[in-house]
Amino acid sequence: MRQADLRHLQIIASRRRGATRGIGSPCGPGHGWVRPGIPHPGLRLAGPPETLKAMIGKLKGVVDSYGEDFVILDVHGVGYVVHCSARTLQRLPSPGEAAELAIETHVREDMIRLYGFRADAEREWFRLLQTVQGVGTRVALGVLSALEPGDLATAIATGDKGAVARAPGVGPRLAARLVAELKDKAPAFSPVDPALIQLTGAVEANTAPQPVADAISALVNLGYPQVQASAAVAAALKGAGEGAAGMEAKTLIRLGLRELAR
């Protein structure tokens, strides 16, 4: 990183001895590292928030240590406190080993907070989740701690509110809002067959052919989750090819059970 860039990120504390602190850098002998998210009296940011926010897109360094929800990444002697989802923290290497994180920078008047991700897709979901009312950084990280980006995309695309609601800080009402507001964006991130997404939407909108709706309902009544039942029927329809249009519900149920047994 260029010296000019580092100067933009520098936080200056007005202290008697004129000591200077960088983001996540040592506080001085015996003081450890700057605690994440705790402003120091007299702190001020050097540079406009827009410039600071756009400055860090990636950090590559050595893992120094871990906290409950953050890692300290040593980049050429500067310790950056980076907040991550539990899933990301679990997959980072041990202290002393090299690591690389995609970074999202949040700037406030009195502090800068960095959020780290193992992949750009995870960072993109972190941003998307916060476009929904009631979702802040803590809830967004909670969702990403509970679900992989691909699984989250699939759950939202297929309307699986139960999977989303299992994330910490997300109840049924917020899960329903996340699904409703992000459903149109989720398919681009999901590895699921678009036919399944289309079928799930048709079932929810009551526009699916009656035999299809009846087959899915029957599988749900047998104890299969809605998403699994829809996926099984979608696979049966796909396997039938041109003959799918004339299939009766009982045939779809039988073929769906066969798919579920695989």
mmCIF file of C-alpha atoms in Angstrom:
data_model
loop_
_atom_site.group_PDB
_atom_site.id
_atom_site.type_symbol
_atom_site.label_atom_id
_atom_site.label_comp_id
_atom_site.label_asym_id
_atom_site.label_seq_id
_atom_site.Cartn_x
_atom_site.Cartn_y
_atom_site.Cartn_z
ATOM 1 C CA MET A 1 0.000 0.000 0.000
ATOM 2 C CA ARG A 2 1.329 3.457 -0.871
ATOM 3 C CA GLN A 3 2.489 5.813 1.872
ATOM 4 C CA ALA A 4 -0.094 8.352 0.697
ATOM 5 C CA ASP A 5 -2.841 5.797 1.187
ATOM 6 C CA LEU A 6 -1.641 4.952 4.681
ATOM 7 C CA ARG A 7 -1.638 8.638 5.608
ATOM 8 C CA HIS A 8 -5.310 8.882 4.582
ATOM 9 C CA LEU A 9 -6.174 6.023 6.940
ATOM 10 C CA GLN A 10 -4.211 7.372 9.898
ATOM 11 C CA ILE A 11 -6.130 8.209 13.071
ATOM 12 C CA ILE A 12 -4.504 10.949 15.136
ATOM 13 C CA ALA A 13 -5.092 11.088 18.892
ATOM 14 C CA SER A 14 -4.513 14.363 20.699
ATOM 15 C CA ARG A 15 -2.309 13.237 23.566
ATOM 16 C CA ARG A 16 0.258 15.029 25.688
ATOM 17 C CA ARG A 17 3.185 13.194 24.147
ATOM 18 C CA GLY A 18 1.776 13.540 20.637
ATOM 19 C CA ALA A 19 1.633 9.767 20.101
ATOM 20 C CA THR A 20 0.076 8.579 16.828
ATOM 21 C CA ARG A 21 -2.088 5.505 16.301
ATOM 22 C CA GLY A 22 -2.896 3.708 13.038
ATOM 23 C CA ILE A 23 -5.884 1.490 12.464
ATOM 24 C CA GLY A 24 -5.290 -1.598 14.534
ATOM 25 C CA SER A 25 -1.683 -0.548 15.199
ATOM 26 C CA PRO A 26 0.100 -0.896 18.547
ATOM 27 C CA CYS A 27 -0.967 1.598 21.207
ATOM 28 C CA GLY A 28 2.488 1.712 22.704
ATOM 29 C CA PRO A 29 4.649 -0.476 24.971
ATOM 30 C CA GLY A 30 2.521 -2.841 27.031
ATOM 31 C CA HIS A 31 -0.775 -1.609 25.598
ATOM 32 C CA GLY A 32 -1.444 -4.296 22.959
ATOM 33 C CA TRP A 33 -3.552 -3.416 19.924
ATOM 34 C CA VAL A 34 -6.212 -0.789 19.391
ATOM 35 C CA ARG A 35 -9.543 -2.297 20.407
ATOM 36 C CA PRO A 36 -11.944 -2.537 17.459
ATOM 37 C CA GLY A 37 -14.824 -0.099 17.364
ATOM 38 C CA ILE A 38 -13.808 1.810 20.516
ATOM 39 C CA PRO A 39 -13.055 5.456 19.735
ATOM 40 C CA HIS A 40 -10.331 7.252 21.649
ATOM 41 C CA PRO A 41 -11.097 10.714 23.081
ATOM 42 C CA GLY A 42 -9.962 13.324 20.613
ATOM 43 C CA LEU A 43 -9.804 11.014 17.605
ATOM 44 C CA ARG A 44 -10.297 12.570 14.209
ATOM 45 C CA LEU A 45 -10.124 11.046 10.731
ATOM 46 C CA ALA A 46 -7.668 12.322 8.152
ATOM 47 C CA GLY A 47 -9.456 12.600 4.813
ATOM 48 C CA PRO A 48 -13.089 12.682 3.663
ATOM 49 C CA PRO A 49 -15.240 9.598 4.556
ATOM 50 C CA GLU A 50 -15.918 8.826 0.878
ATOM 51 C CA THR A 51 -12.186 8.627 0.128
ATOM 52 C CA LEU A 52 -11.463 6.483 3.172
ATOM 53 C CA LYS A 53 -14.338 4.099 2.478
ATOM 54 C CA ALA A 54 -13.185 3.370 -1.050
ATOM 55 C CA MET A 55 -9.508 3.039 -0.209
ATOM 56 C CA ILE A 56 -9.113 -0.526 1.107
ATOM 57 C CA GLY A 57 -10.469 -3.310 -1.086
ATOM 58 C CA LYS A 58 -8.160 -6.121 0.034
ATOM 59 C CA LEU A 59 -5.626 -6.878 2.749
ATOM 60 C CA LYS A 60 -2.893 -9.476 2.469
ATOM 61 C CA GLY A 61 -0.640 -10.175 5.410
ATOM 62 C CA VAL A 62 0.039 -12.471 8.348
ATOM 63 C CA VAL A 63 -2.497 -13.435 11.014
ATOM 64 C CA ASP A 64 -1.361 -11.889 14.300
ATOM 65 C CA SER A 65 -4.175 -12.993 16.629
ATOM 66 C CA TYR A 66 -7.919 -13.550 16.953
ATOM 67 C CA GLY A 67 -10.704 -11.979 18.989
ATOM 68 C CA GLU A 68 -14.299 -13.077 19.461
ATOM 69 C CA ASP A 69 -15.466 -11.626 16.157
ATOM 70 C CA PHE A 70 -12.310 -10.242 14.562
ATOM 71 C CA VAL A 71 -8.831 -11.081 13.371
ATOM 72 C CA ILE A 72 -5.775 -8.857 13.578
ATOM 73 C CA LEU A 73 -3.963 -8.993 10.259
ATOM 74 C CA ASP A 74 -0.383 -7.764 10.262
ATOM 75 C CA VAL A 75 0.365 -6.008 6.974
ATOM 76 C CA HIS A 76 3.978 -4.815 6.856
ATOM 77 C CA GLY A 77 4.011 -4.077 10.581
ATOM 78 C CA VAL A 78 0.575 -2.450 10.774
ATOM 79 C CA GLY A 79 -2.049 -4.483 12.637
ATOM 80 C CA TYR A 80 -5.497 -4.140 11.034
ATOM 81 C CA VAL A 81 -8.474 -5.184 13.168
ATOM 82 C CA VAL A 82 -10.855 -6.877 10.716
ATOM 83 C CA HIS A 83 -14.327 -8.058 11.748
ATOM 84 C CA CYS A 84 -15.506 -11.273 10.093
ATOM 85 C CA SER A 85 -18.331 -13.770 10.174
ATOM 86 C CA ALA A 86 -17.802 -16.817 12.387
ATOM 87 C CA ARG A 87 -17.611 -18.972 9.267
ATOM 88 C CA THR A 88 -14.792 -16.841 7.815
ATOM 89 C CA LEU A 89 -12.856 -16.768 11.095
ATOM 90 C CA GLN A 90 -13.015 -20.564 11.360
ATOM 91 C CA ARG A 91 -11.459 -20.938 7.928
ATOM 92 C CA LEU A 92 -8.583 -18.528 8.385
ATOM 93 C CA PRO A 93 -5.160 -19.999 9.193
ATOM 94 C CA SER A 94 -3.353 -20.058 12.522
ATOM 95 C CA PRO A 95 -1.436 -17.037 13.870
ATOM 96 C CA GLY A 96 1.807 -16.538 12.015
ATOM 97 C CA GLU A 97 0.440 -17.804 8.709
ATOM 98 C CA ALA A 98 -0.410 -15.771 5.614
ATOM 99 C CA ALA A 99 -3.998 -14.738 4.896
ATOM 100 C CA GLU A 100 -5.851 -12.567 2.409
ATOM 101 C CA LEU A 101 -9.250 -10.916 2.881
ATOM 102 C CA ALA A 102 -11.563 -8.872 0.702
ATOM 103 C CA ILE A 103 -12.397 -5.747 2.709
ATOM 104 C CA GLU A 104 -15.468 -3.596 3.207
ATOM 105 C CA THR A 105 -14.702 -0.318 5.003
ATOM 106 C CA HIS A 106 -17.291 1.438 7.166
ATOM 107 C CA VAL A 107 -16.470 5.011 8.107
ATOM 108 C CA ARG A 108 -17.965 6.981 10.977
ATOM 109 C CA GLU A 109 -17.050 10.387 12.266
ATOM 110 C CA ASP A 110 -14.940 8.968 15.094
ATOM 111 C CA MET A 111 -13.764 5.596 13.781
ATOM 112 C CA ILE A 112 -13.082 3.322 10.838
ATOM 113 C CA ARG A 113 -14.195 -0.310 11.001
ATOM 114 C CA LEU A 114 -13.036 -2.974 8.570
ATOM 115 C CA TYR A 115 -15.001 -6.094 7.626
ATOM 116 C CA GLY A 116 -13.233 -9.013 5.991
ATOM 117 C CA PHE A 117 -14.406 -11.763 3.641
ATOM 118 C CA ARG A 118 -12.785 -14.803 2.078
ATOM 119 C CA ALA A 119 -14.470 -14.153 -1.272
ATOM 120 C CA ASP A 120 -16.036 -11.266 -3.168
ATOM 121 C CA ALA A 121 -19.406 -13.082 -3.189
ATOM 122 C CA GLU A 122 -19.511 -13.013 0.608
ATOM 123 C CA ARG A 123 -18.733 -9.297 0.611
ATOM 124 C CA GLU A 124 -21.453 -8.664 -1.981
ATOM 125 C CA TRP A 125 -24.021 -10.437 0.184
ATOM 126 C CA PHE A 126 -22.846 -8.404 3.185
ATOM 127 C CA ARG A 127 -23.727 -5.295 1.185
ATOM 128 C CA LEU A 128 -27.005 -6.663 -0.179
ATOM 129 C CA LEU A 129 -28.284 -7.755 3.221
ATOM 130 C CA GLN A 130 -27.841 -4.253 4.600
ATOM 131 C CA THR A 131 -30.118 -2.786 1.918
ATOM 132 C CA VAL A 132 -33.023 -4.382 3.801
ATOM 133 C CA GLN A 133 -34.530 -2.314 6.598
ATOM 134 C CA GLY A 134 -33.572 -3.605 10.019
ATOM 135 C CA VAL A 135 -30.337 -5.255 8.882
ATOM 136 C CA GLY A 136 -27.076 -3.756 10.067
ATOM 137 C CA THR A 137 -23.528 -5.051 10.038
ATOM 138 C CA ARG A 138 -24.022 -7.328 13.056
ATOM 139 C CA VAL A 139 -27.092 -9.068 11.606
ATOM 140 C CA ALA A 140 -25.471 -9.314 8.166
ATOM 141 C CA LEU A 141 -22.439 -11.066 9.676
ATOM 142 C CA GLY A 142 -24.796 -13.318 11.644
ATOM 143 C CA VAL A 143 -26.546 -14.406 8.462
ATOM 144 C CA LEU A 144 -23.205 -15.085 6.761
ATOM 145 C CA SER A 145 -22.075 -17.020 9.844
ATOM 146 C CA ALA A 146 -25.084 -19.320 9.473
ATOM 147 C CA LEU A 147 -25.158 -19.717 5.685
ATOM 148 C CA GLU A 148 -22.596 -19.938 2.905
ATOM 149 C CA PRO A 149 -23.169 -17.287 0.205
ATOM 150 C CA GLY A 150 -24.385 -19.949 -2.239
ATOM 151 C CA ASP A 151 -26.733 -21.506 0.329
ATOM 152 C CA LEU A 152 -28.044 -18.076 1.303
ATOM 153 C CA ALA A 153 -28.728 -17.250 -2.335
ATOM 154 C CA THR A 154 -30.546 -20.548 -2.808
ATOM 155 C CA ALA A 155 -32.623 -20.094 0.348
ATOM 156 C CA ILE A 156 -33.714 -16.603 -0.690
ATOM 157 C CA ALA A 157 -34.277 -17.533 -4.348
ATOM 158 C CA THR A 158 -36.457 -20.498 -3.398
ATOM 159 C CA GLY A 159 -38.300 -18.680 -0.608
ATOM 160 C CA ASP A 160 -36.877 -20.838 2.199
ATOM 161 C CA LYS A 161 -37.627 -18.434 5.053
ATOM 162 C CA GLY A 162 -36.915 -21.090 7.677
ATOM 163 C CA ALA A 163 -33.278 -21.412 6.618
ATOM 164 C CA VAL A 164 -32.781 -17.638 6.746
ATOM 165 C CA ALA A 165 -34.538 -17.382 10.128
ATOM 166 C CA ARG A 166 -31.997 -19.766 11.699
ATOM 167 C CA ALA A 167 -29.344 -17.051 11.539
ATOM 168 C CA PRO A 168 -28.680 -15.257 14.851
ATOM 169 C CA GLY A 169 -30.611 -11.998 15.126
ATOM 170 C CA VAL A 170 -33.071 -12.959 12.380
ATOM 171 C CA GLY A 171 -36.629 -13.838 13.333
ATOM 172 C CA PRO A 172 -39.468 -15.032 11.091
ATOM 173 C CA ARG A 173 -40.601 -11.500 10.256
ATOM 174 C CA LEU A 174 -37.151 -10.272 9.226
ATOM 175 C CA ALA A 175 -36.504 -13.521 7.321
ATOM 176 C CA ALA A 176 -39.700 -12.953 5.331
ATOM 177 C CA ARG A 177 -38.607 -9.396 4.550
ATOM 178 C CA LEU A 178 -35.159 -10.541 3.410
ATOM 179 C CA VAL A 179 -36.672 -13.131 1.084
ATOM 180 C CA ALA A 180 -39.229 -10.709 -0.320
ATOM 181 C CA GLU A 181 -36.803 -7.834 -0.959
ATOM 182 C CA LEU A 182 -33.807 -9.828 -2.218
ATOM 183 C CA LYS A 183 -35.526 -12.599 -4.149
ATOM 184 C CA ASP A 184 -35.007 -10.927 -7.528
ATOM 185 C CA LYS A 185 -31.272 -10.497 -6.869
ATOM 186 C CA ALA A 186 -30.562 -13.922 -5.367
ATOM 187 C CA PRO A 187 -30.669 -16.115 -8.525
ATOM 188 C CA ALA A 188 -27.538 -14.437 -9.875
ATOM 189 C CA PHE A 189 -25.603 -15.849 -6.883
ATOM 190 C CA SER A 190 -27.330 -19.226 -6.646
ATOM 191 C CA PRO A 191 -26.021 -22.489 -8.166
ATOM 192 C CA VAL A 192 -29.578 -23.885 -8.204
ATOM 193 C CA ASP A 193 -31.274 -24.776 -11.490
ATOM 194 C CA PRO A 194 -33.318 -21.753 -12.643
ATOM 195 C CA ALA A 195 -36.207 -24.146 -13.300
ATOM 196 C CA LEU A 196 -36.464 -24.834 -9.570
ATOM 197 C CA ILE A 197 -36.494 -21.122 -8.761
ATOM 198 C CA GLN A 198 -39.182 -20.541 -11.364
ATOM 199 C CA LEU A 199 -41.272 -23.465 -10.077
ATOM 200 C CA THR A 200 -40.983 -22.298 -6.462
ATOM 201 C CA GLY A 201 -42.153 -18.826 -7.434
ATOM 202 C CA ALA A 202 -45.080 -20.268 -9.367
ATOM 203 C CA VAL A 203 -46.156 -22.387 -6.389
ATOM 204 C CA GLU A 204 -46.017 -19.396 -4.036
ATOM 205 C CA ALA A 205 -47.995 -17.271 -6.519
ATOM 206 C CA ASN A 206 -50.543 -20.071 -7.047
ATOM 207 C CA THR A 207 -49.833 -20.102 -10.778
ATOM 208 C CA ALA A 208 -48.253 -23.573 -11.006
ATOM 209 C CA PRO A 209 -50.214 -26.272 -12.874
ATOM 210 C CA GLN A 210 -52.565 -28.079 -10.486
ATOM 211 C CA PRO A 211 -50.858 -31.524 -10.786
ATOM 212 C CA VAL A 212 -47.522 -29.897 -9.935
ATOM 213 C CA ALA A 213 -48.937 -28.030 -6.939
ATOM 214 C CA ASP A 214 -50.697 -31.176 -5.726
ATOM 215 C CA ALA A 215 -47.544 -33.268 -6.036
ATOM 216 C CA ILE A 216 -45.466 -30.777 -4.063
ATOM 217 C CA SER A 217 -48.206 -30.512 -1.428
ATOM 218 C CA ALA A 218 -48.331 -34.300 -1.102
ATOM 219 C CA LEU A 219 -44.567 -34.527 -0.596
ATOM 220 C CA VAL A 220 -44.693 -31.783 2.029
ATOM 221 C CA ASN A 221 -47.472 -33.692 3.812
ATOM 222 C CA LEU A 222 -45.181 -36.721 3.846
ATOM 223 C CA GLY A 223 -42.693 -34.691 5.888
ATOM 224 C CA TYR A 224 -40.338 -33.280 3.276
ATOM 225 C CA PRO A 225 -39.413 -29.574 3.473
ATOM 226 C CA GLN A 226 -41.033 -27.334 0.864
ATOM 227 C CA VAL A 227 -37.716 -26.650 -0.888
ATOM 228 C CA GLN A 228 -36.822 -30.341 -1.124
ATOM 229 C CA ALA A 229 -40.294 -31.234 -2.376
ATOM 230 C CA SER A 230 -40.152 -28.513 -5.031
ATOM 231 C CA ALA A 231 -36.652 -29.586 -6.082
ATOM 232 C CA ALA A 232 -37.768 -33.214 -6.437
ATOM 233 C CA VAL A 233 -40.782 -32.327 -8.570
ATOM 234 C CA ALA A 234 -38.689 -29.921 -10.664
ATOM 235 C CA ALA A 235 -36.148 -32.710 -11.288
ATOM 236 C CA ALA A 236 -38.982 -35.094 -12.236
ATOM 237 C CA LEU A 237 -40.391 -32.575 -14.700
ATOM 238 C CA LYS A 238 -36.970 -31.965 -16.206
ATOM 239 C CA GLY A 239 -36.336 -35.678 -16.589
ATOM 240 C CA ALA A 240 -39.676 -36.192 -18.309
ATOM 241 C CA GLY A 241 -38.833 -33.685 -21.030
ATOM 242 C CA GLU A 242 -41.673 -33.092 -23.482
ATOM 243 C CA GLY A 243 -43.923 -35.549 -21.626
ATOM 244 C CA ALA A 244 -43.961 -33.390 -18.491
ATOM 245 C CA ALA A 245 -46.909 -31.306 -19.645
ATOM 246 C CA GLY A 246 -49.405 -34.177 -19.424
ATOM 247 C CA MET A 247 -48.221 -35.737 -16.164
ATOM 248 C CA GLU A 248 -50.725 -36.434 -13.428
ATOM 249 C CA ALA A 249 -50.067 -35.626 -9.784
ATOM 250 C CA LYS A 250 -49.697 -39.293 -8.777
ATOM 251 C CA THR A 251 -46.981 -39.789 -11.408
ATOM 252 C CA LEU A 252 -45.133 -36.674 -10.232
ATOM 253 C CA ILE A 253 -45.379 -37.876 -6.640
ATOM 254 C CA ARG A 254 -43.882 -41.248 -7.552
ATOM 255 C CA LEU A 255 -41.066 -39.677 -9.580
ATOM 256 C CA GLY A 256 -40.502 -37.068 -6.888
ATOM 257 C CA LEU A 257 -40.100 -39.766 -4.230
ATOM 258 C CA ARG A 258 -37.596 -41.485 -6.490
ATOM 259 C CA GLU A 259 -35.589 -38.259 -6.723
ATOM 260 C CA LEU A 260 -35.701 -37.825 -2.953
ATOM 261 C CA ALA A 261 -34.437 -41.355 -2.416
ATOM 262 C CA ARG A 262 -31.257 -40.742 -4.436
#
